[in-house]
PDB file of C-alpha atoms and ligand atoms in Angstrom:
ATOM      1  CA  UNK A   1       0.000   0.000   0.000  1.00 46.00           C
ATOM      2  CA  UNK A   2       2.933   2.276   0.418  1.00 48.00           C
ATOM      3  CA  UNK A   3       3.042   2.347  -3.372  1.00 45.00           C
ATOM      4  CA  UNK A   4      -0.594   3.074  -4.175  1.00 42.00           C
ATOM      5  CA  UNK A   5       0.136   6.567  -5.396  1.00 41.00           C
ATOM      6  CA  UNK A   6       2.690   5.334  -7.898  1.00 45.00           C
ATOM      7  CA  UNK A   7       0.413   2.688  -9.347  1.00 54.00           C
ATOM      8  CA  UNK A   8      -2.730   4.689  -9.935  1.00 53.00           C
ATOM      9  CA  UNK A   9      -5.674   6.410  -8.385  1.00 72.00           C
ATOM     10  CA  UNK A  10      -8.229   3.607  -8.653  1.00 84.00           C
ATOM     11  CA  UNK A  11      -6.269   0.619  -7.379  1.00 88.00           C
ATOM     12  CA  UNK A  12      -5.604  -0.571  -3.865  1.00 90.00           C
ATOM     13  CA  UNK A  13      -3.080  -3.264  -3.020  1.00 90.00           C
ATOM     14  CA  UNK A  14      -2.305  -5.235   0.116  1.00 91.00           C
ATOM     15  CA  UNK A  15       0.299  -7.692   1.331  1.00 92.00           C
ATOM     16  CA  UNK A  16       3.308  -8.630  -0.791  1.00 93.00           C
ATOM     17  CA  UNK A  17       1.770  -6.939  -3.848  1.00 92.00           C
ATOM     18  CA  UNK A  18       1.980  -3.640  -1.967  1.00 90.00           C
ATOM     19  CA  UNK A  19       5.509  -4.335  -0.717  1.00 90.00           C
ATOM     20  CA  UNK A  20       4.260  -4.658   2.836  1.00 91.00           C
ATOM     21  CA  UNK A  21       6.857  -7.052   4.131  1.00 92.00           C
ATOM     22  CA  UNK A  22       8.682  -5.926   7.248  1.00 92.00           C
ATOM     23  CA  UNK A  23      12.328  -5.073   6.535  1.00 92.00           C
ATOM     24  CA  UNK A  24      14.925  -7.127   8.454  1.00 89.00           C
ATOM     25  CA  UNK A  25      12.511  -9.871   9.521  1.00 89.00           C
ATOM     26  CA  UNK A  26      10.718 -10.545   6.217  1.00 92.00           C
ATOM     27  CA  UNK A  27       7.508 -10.895   8.192  1.00 93.00           C
ATOM     28  CA  UNK A  28       4.559 -10.485   5.846  1.00 94.00           C
ATOM     29  CA  UNK A  29       1.651 -12.643   7.000  1.00 95.00           C
ATOM     30  CA  UNK A  30       0.399 -10.343   9.741  1.00 95.00           C
ATOM     31  CA  UNK A  31       0.884  -7.259   7.585  1.00 94.00           C
ATOM     32  CA  UNK A  32      -0.894  -8.898   4.622  1.00 95.00           C
ATOM     33  CA  UNK A  33      -3.885  -9.637   6.854  1.00 95.00           C
ATOM     34  CA  UNK A  34      -4.029  -6.153   8.360  1.00 94.00           C
ATOM     35  CA  UNK A  35      -3.363  -4.581   4.956  1.00 93.00           C
ATOM     36  CA  UNK A  36      -6.168  -6.657   3.431  1.00 94.00           C
ATOM     37  CA  UNK A  37      -8.530  -5.495   6.143  1.00 95.00           C
ATOM     38  CA  UNK A  38      -7.592  -1.850   5.578  1.00 94.00           C
ATOM     39  CA  UNK A  39      -7.917  -2.291   1.802  1.00 93.00           C
ATOM     40  CA  UNK A  40     -11.433  -3.721   2.252  1.00 94.00           C
ATOM     41  CA  UNK A  41     -12.475  -0.845   4.535  1.00 95.00           C
ATOM     42  CA  UNK A  42     -11.069   1.735   2.122  1.00 93.00           C
ATOM     43  CA  UNK A  43     -12.809   0.053  -0.827  1.00 93.00           C
ATOM     44  CA  UNK A  44     -16.072   0.141   1.114  1.00 95.00           C
ATOM     45  CA  UNK A  45     -15.639   3.869   1.777  1.00 94.00           C
ATOM     46  CA  UNK A  46     -14.820   4.434  -1.886  1.00 92.00           C
ATOM     47  CA  UNK A  47     -17.939   2.574  -3.044  1.00 93.00           C
ATOM     48  CA  UNK A  48     -20.127   4.560  -0.663  1.00 96.00           C
ATOM     49  CA  UNK A  49     -18.682   7.947  -1.562  1.00 94.00           C
ATOM     50  CA  UNK A  50     -17.885   7.315  -5.211  1.00 92.00           C
ATOM     51  CA  UNK A  51     -14.574   9.073  -4.579  1.00 90.00           C
ATOM     52  CA  UNK A  52     -11.495   7.040  -5.550  1.00 88.00           C
ATOM     53  CA  UNK A  53      -9.360   9.153  -3.217  1.00 89.00           C
ATOM     54  CA  UNK A  54     -10.895   7.165  -0.358  1.00 91.00           C
ATOM     55  CA  UNK A  55      -8.719   4.228  -1.444  1.00 91.00           C
ATOM     56  CA  UNK A  56      -5.750   6.146  -0.069  1.00 90.00           C
ATOM     57  CA  UNK A  57      -7.255   5.668   3.402  1.00 91.00           C
ATOM     58  CA  UNK A  58      -5.879   2.125   3.365  1.00 92.00           C
ATOM     59  CA  UNK A  59      -2.305   3.334   3.138  1.00 90.00           C
ATOM     60  CA  UNK A  60      -2.817   6.172   5.602  1.00 91.00           C
ATOM     61  CA  UNK A  61      -4.405   3.978   8.240  1.00 93.00           C
ATOM     62  CA  UNK A  62      -1.888   1.198   7.829  1.00 92.00           C
ATOM     63  CA  UNK A  63       1.070   3.555   8.046  1.00 91.00           C
ATOM     64  CA  UNK A  64      -0.344   5.424  11.033  1.00 92.00           C
ATOM     65  CA  UNK A  65      -0.125   2.159  12.984  1.00 91.00           C
ATOM     66  CA  UNK A  66       3.009   0.540  11.582  1.00 91.00           C
ATOM     67  CA  UNK A  67       5.231   3.272  10.151  1.00 91.00           C
ATOM     68  CA  UNK A  68       7.549   3.429  13.168  1.00 89.00           C
ATOM     69  CA  UNK A  69       8.195  -0.312  13.254  1.00 90.00           C
ATOM     70  CA  UNK A  70       8.848  -0.374   9.489  1.00 92.00           C
ATOM     71  CA  UNK A  71      11.258   2.572   9.754  1.00 91.00           C
ATOM     72  CA  UNK A  72      13.240   1.038  12.613  1.00 88.00           C
ATOM     73  CA  UNK A  73      13.425  -2.352  10.876  1.00 90.00           C
ATOM     74  CA  UNK A  74      14.480  -0.630   7.658  1.00 92.00           C
ATOM     75  CA  UNK A  75      17.251   1.230   9.496  1.00 90.00           C
ATOM     76  CA  UNK A  76      18.444  -2.088  10.969  1.00 87.00           C
ATOM     77  CA  UNK A  77      18.345  -3.715   7.553  1.00 92.00           C
ATOM     78  CA  UNK A  78      20.334  -0.871   6.005  1.00 91.00           C
ATOM     79  CA  UNK A  79      22.903  -1.078   8.788  1.00 87.00           C
ATOM     80  CA  UNK A  80      23.320  -4.838   9.098  1.00 87.00           C
ATOM     81  CA  UNK A  81      22.404  -6.460   5.767  1.00 90.00           C
ATOM     82  CA  UNK A  82      25.099  -4.719   3.729  1.00 88.00           C
ATOM     83  CA  UNK A  83      27.610  -7.559   3.778  1.00 89.00           C
ATOM     84  CA  UNK A  84      28.193 -11.037   5.196  1.00 90.00           C
ATOM     85  CA  UNK A  85      30.420  -9.564   7.935  1.00 86.00           C
ATOM     86  CA  UNK A  86      27.689  -7.199   9.002  1.00 85.00           C
ATOM     87  CA  UNK A  87      25.156 -10.032   9.019  1.00 87.00           C
ATOM     88  CA  UNK A  88      27.474 -12.017  11.317  1.00 85.00           C
ATOM     89  CA  UNK A  89      27.617  -8.969  13.605  1.00 84.00           C
ATOM     90  CA  UNK A  90      23.831  -8.892  13.661  1.00 83.00           C
ATOM     91  CA  UNK A  91      23.661 -12.564  14.640  1.00 84.00           C
ATOM     92  CA  UNK A  92      26.273 -11.931  17.323  1.00 83.00           C
ATOM     93  CA  UNK A  93      24.312  -8.958  18.655  1.00 81.00           C
ATOM     94  CA  UNK A  94      21.183 -11.100  18.868  1.00 83.00           C
ATOM     95  CA  UNK A  95      22.869 -13.359  21.419  1.00 83.00           C
ATOM     96  CA  UNK A  96      22.293 -10.619  23.955  1.00 82.00           C
ATOM     97  CA  UNK A  97      19.356 -11.445  26.246  1.00 86.00           C
ATOM     98  CA  UNK A  98      18.093  -7.851  26.306  1.00 84.00           C
ATOM     99  CA  UNK A  99      18.085  -7.716  22.522  1.00 82.00           C
ATOM    100  CA  UNK A 100      16.200 -11.022  22.391  1.00 86.00           C
ATOM    101  CA  UNK A 101      13.626  -9.868  24.925  1.00 85.00           C
ATOM    102  CA  UNK A 102      12.992  -6.541  23.177  1.00 82.00           C
ATOM    103  CA  UNK A 103      12.796  -8.208  19.776  1.00 84.00           C
ATOM    104  CA  UNK A 104      10.402 -10.898  20.970  1.00 87.00           C
ATOM    105  CA  UNK A 105       8.082  -8.481  22.760  1.00 86.00           C
ATOM    106  CA  UNK A 106       8.050  -6.092  19.791  1.00 85.00           C
ATOM    107  CA  UNK A 107       7.313  -9.031  17.483  1.00 87.00           C
ATOM    108  CA  UNK A 108       4.425 -10.247  19.639  1.00 88.00           C
ATOM    109  CA  UNK A 109       2.859  -6.810  20.201  1.00 86.00           C
ATOM    110  CA  UNK A 110       3.668  -5.395  16.724  1.00 86.00           C
ATOM    111  CA  UNK A 111       5.019  -2.190  18.179  1.00 82.00           C
ATOM    112  CA  UNK A 112       8.297  -0.978  19.596  1.00 77.00           C
ATOM    113  CA  UNK A 113       8.592  -1.976  23.215  1.00 73.00           C
ATOM    114  CA  UNK A 114      10.418   0.256  25.662  1.00 73.00           C
ATOM    115  CA  UNK A 115      12.445  -0.887  28.625  1.00 70.00           C
ATOM    116  CA  UNK A 116      14.399   0.950  31.273  1.00 72.00           C
ATOM    117  CA  UNK A 117      16.723   3.535  29.652  1.00 72.00           C
ATOM    118  CA  UNK A 118      19.859   1.662  30.799  1.00 71.00           C
ATOM    119  CA  UNK A 119      18.882  -1.360  28.687  1.00 72.00           C
ATOM    120  CA  UNK A 120      18.414   0.821  25.600  1.00 73.00           C
ATOM    121  CA  UNK A 121      21.713   2.535  26.300  1.00 73.00           C
ATOM    122  CA  UNK A 122      23.515  -0.811  26.594  1.00 76.00           C
ATOM    123  CA  UNK A 123      21.988  -2.008  23.318  1.00 77.00           C
ATOM    124  CA  UNK A 124      22.907   1.242  21.591  1.00 75.00           C
ATOM    125  CA  UNK A 125      26.526   0.923  22.758  1.00 78.00           C
ATOM    126  CA  UNK A 126      26.625  -2.714  21.581  1.00 76.00           C
ATOM    127  CA  UNK A 127      25.249  -1.601  18.199  1.00 74.00           C
ATOM    128  CA  UNK A 128      27.913   1.072  17.864  1.00 78.00           C
ATOM    129  CA  UNK A 129      30.696  -1.317  18.883  1.00 77.00           C
ATOM    130  CA  UNK A 130      29.548  -3.891  16.327  1.00 76.00           C
ATOM    131  CA  UNK A 131      28.971  -1.423  13.501  1.00 75.00           C
ATOM    132  CA  UNK A 132      32.292   0.310  14.070  1.00 77.00           C
ATOM    133  CA  UNK A 133      34.094  -3.042  14.035  1.00 74.00           C
ATOM    134  CA  UNK A 134      35.480  -2.607  17.569  1.00 72.00           C
ATOM    135  CA  UNK A 135      33.727  -5.826  18.549  1.00 72.00           C
ATOM    136  CA  UNK A 136      34.058  -8.814  16.290  1.00 69.00           C
ATOM    137  CA  UNK A 137      31.200 -11.220  15.640  1.00 64.00           C
ATOM    138  CA  UNK A 138      31.455 -14.395  17.699  1.00 65.00           C
ATOM    139  CA  UNK A 139      29.955 -17.689  16.585  1.00 57.00           C
TER     140      UNK A 139
HETATM  141  C1  FAD B 201      10.130 -18.894   2.069  1.00 94.29           C
HETATM  142  C2  FAD B 201       9.301 -17.831   2.736  1.00 94.29           C
HETATM  143  C3  FAD B 201       9.173 -17.844   4.114  1.00 94.29           C
HETATM  144  C4  FAD B 201       8.390 -16.881   4.752  1.00 94.29           C
HETATM  145  N1  FAD B 201       8.273 -16.915   6.119  1.00 94.29           N
HETATM  146  C5  FAD B 201       7.475 -16.036   6.715  1.00 94.29           C
HETATM  147  C6  FAD B 201       7.274 -16.099   8.124  1.00 94.29           C
HETATM  148  O1  FAD B 201       7.818 -16.954   8.833  1.00 94.29           O
HETATM  149  N2  FAD B 201       6.448 -15.196   8.699  1.00 94.29           N
HETATM  150  C7  FAD B 201       5.817 -14.227   7.954  1.00 94.29           C
HETATM  151  O2  FAD B 201       5.069 -13.431   8.525  1.00 94.29           O
HETATM  152  N3  FAD B 201       5.999 -14.140   6.632  1.00 94.29           N
HETATM  153  C8  FAD B 201       6.799 -15.023   5.983  1.00 94.29           C
HETATM  154  N4  FAD B 201       6.974 -14.950   4.633  1.00 94.29           N
HETATM  155  C9  FAD B 201       6.289 -13.886   3.885  1.00 94.29           C
HETATM  156  C10 FAD B 201       4.806 -14.223   3.728  1.00 94.29           C
HETATM  157  O3  FAD B 201       4.665 -15.527   3.216  1.00 94.29           O
HETATM  158  C11 FAD B 201       4.156 -13.234   2.764  1.00 94.29           C
HETATM  159  O4  FAD B 201       4.517 -11.900   3.119  1.00 94.29           O
HETATM  160  C12 FAD B 201       2.636 -13.362   2.814  1.00 94.29           C
HETATM  161  O5  FAD B 201       2.245 -14.669   2.509  1.00 94.29           O
HETATM  162  C13 FAD B 201       2.023 -12.373   1.838  1.00 94.29           C
HETATM  163  O6  FAD B 201       0.645 -12.643   1.722  1.00 94.29           O
HETATM  164  P1  FAD B 201      -0.124 -12.183   0.428  1.00 94.29           P
HETATM  165  O7  FAD B 201      -1.549 -12.551   0.672  1.00 94.29           O
HETATM  166  O8  FAD B 201       0.202 -10.759   0.133  1.00 94.29           O
HETATM  167  O9  FAD B 201       0.493 -13.011  -0.760  1.00 94.29           O
HETATM  168  P2  FAD B 201       0.489 -14.590  -1.008  1.00 94.29           P
HETATM  169  O10 FAD B 201       0.394 -15.346   0.283  1.00 94.29           O
HETATM  170  O11 FAD B 201       1.651 -14.846  -1.911  1.00 94.29           O
HETATM  171  O12 FAD B 201      -0.875 -14.824  -1.750  1.00 94.29           O
HETATM  172  C14 FAD B 201      -1.038 -14.451  -3.105  1.00 94.29           C
HETATM  173  C15 FAD B 201      -1.972 -15.482  -3.756  1.00 94.29           C
HETATM  174  O13 FAD B 201      -2.350 -15.014  -5.037  1.00 94.29           O
HETATM  175  C16 FAD B 201      -2.294 -16.080  -5.925  1.00 94.29           C
HETATM  176  N5  FAD B 201      -2.140 -15.522  -7.275  1.00 94.29           N
HETATM  177  C17 FAD B 201      -1.041 -14.981  -7.852  1.00 94.29           C
HETATM  178  N6  FAD B 201      -1.306 -14.574  -9.096  1.00 94.29           N
HETATM  179  C18 FAD B 201      -2.593 -14.857  -9.311  1.00 94.29           C
HETATM  180  C19 FAD B 201      -3.470 -14.667 -10.421  1.00 94.29           C
HETATM  181  N7  FAD B 201      -3.059 -14.101 -11.545  1.00 94.29           N
HETATM  182  N8  FAD B 201      -4.750 -15.068 -10.298  1.00 94.29           N
HETATM  183  C20 FAD B 201      -5.198 -15.636  -9.150  1.00 94.29           C
HETATM  184  N9  FAD B 201      -4.427 -15.843  -8.079  1.00 94.29           N
HETATM  185  C21 FAD B 201      -3.144 -15.455  -8.166  1.00 94.29           C
HETATM  186  C22 FAD B 201      -1.105 -16.911  -5.486  1.00 94.29           C
HETATM  187  O14 FAD B 201      -1.200 -18.245  -5.948  1.00 94.29           O
HETATM  188  C23 FAD B 201      -1.261 -16.814  -3.956  1.00 94.29           C
HETATM  189  O15 FAD B 201      -2.087 -17.842  -3.461  1.00 94.29           O
HETATM  190  C24 FAD B 201       7.742 -15.890   3.970  1.00 94.29           C
HETATM  191  C25 FAD B 201       7.871 -15.899   2.573  1.00 94.29           C
HETATM  192  C26 FAD B 201       8.632 -16.853   1.975  1.00 94.29           C
HETATM  193  C27 FAD B 201       8.750 -16.849   0.454  1.00 94.29           C
END
């Protein structure tokens, strides 16, 4: 749905067809279901009003709920999926219990989960150490 505007004014897409797969994780089932629901609601509005602009509601409503998660996952993908070395760093980072807990809770609740600031600080430092190459990936 993020691409509706590029495709046309009288077409609404959902799921993989709309490119709604979460970066980093490749998770698309949940987002295809929610996107399909939003597409149906927007189509209903469009049929009632006769105004094809109502189809854009699908994208707006979807993004209002999931934009932050998609942006964060995209930033992670851009940082860690550049090369095999970076991917190894990502795997190494994921050994950390705090990272696992945050990732799992965010995955379950479909939103970014916050913890005490010290945990976020520790994760940020670990990220910087890995990305700068000061810490090497361990297997
Ligand atoms: C190997 C793999 C593993 C994955 N693992 C996960 C995972 O663990 N968790 C997760 O959330 N996501 C996962 N995904 C992504 C997830 O499968 C997709 O994001 C999700 O299925 C998208 O749903 P969809 O309804 O948009 O598309 P699809 O599920 O692909 O449904 C599209 C349907 O349209 C049909 N179709 C295509 N063309 C036509 C046509 N011309 N006429 C009629 N029918 C047509 C197809 O046969 C298909 O049944 C994985 C994907 C792959 C490839």
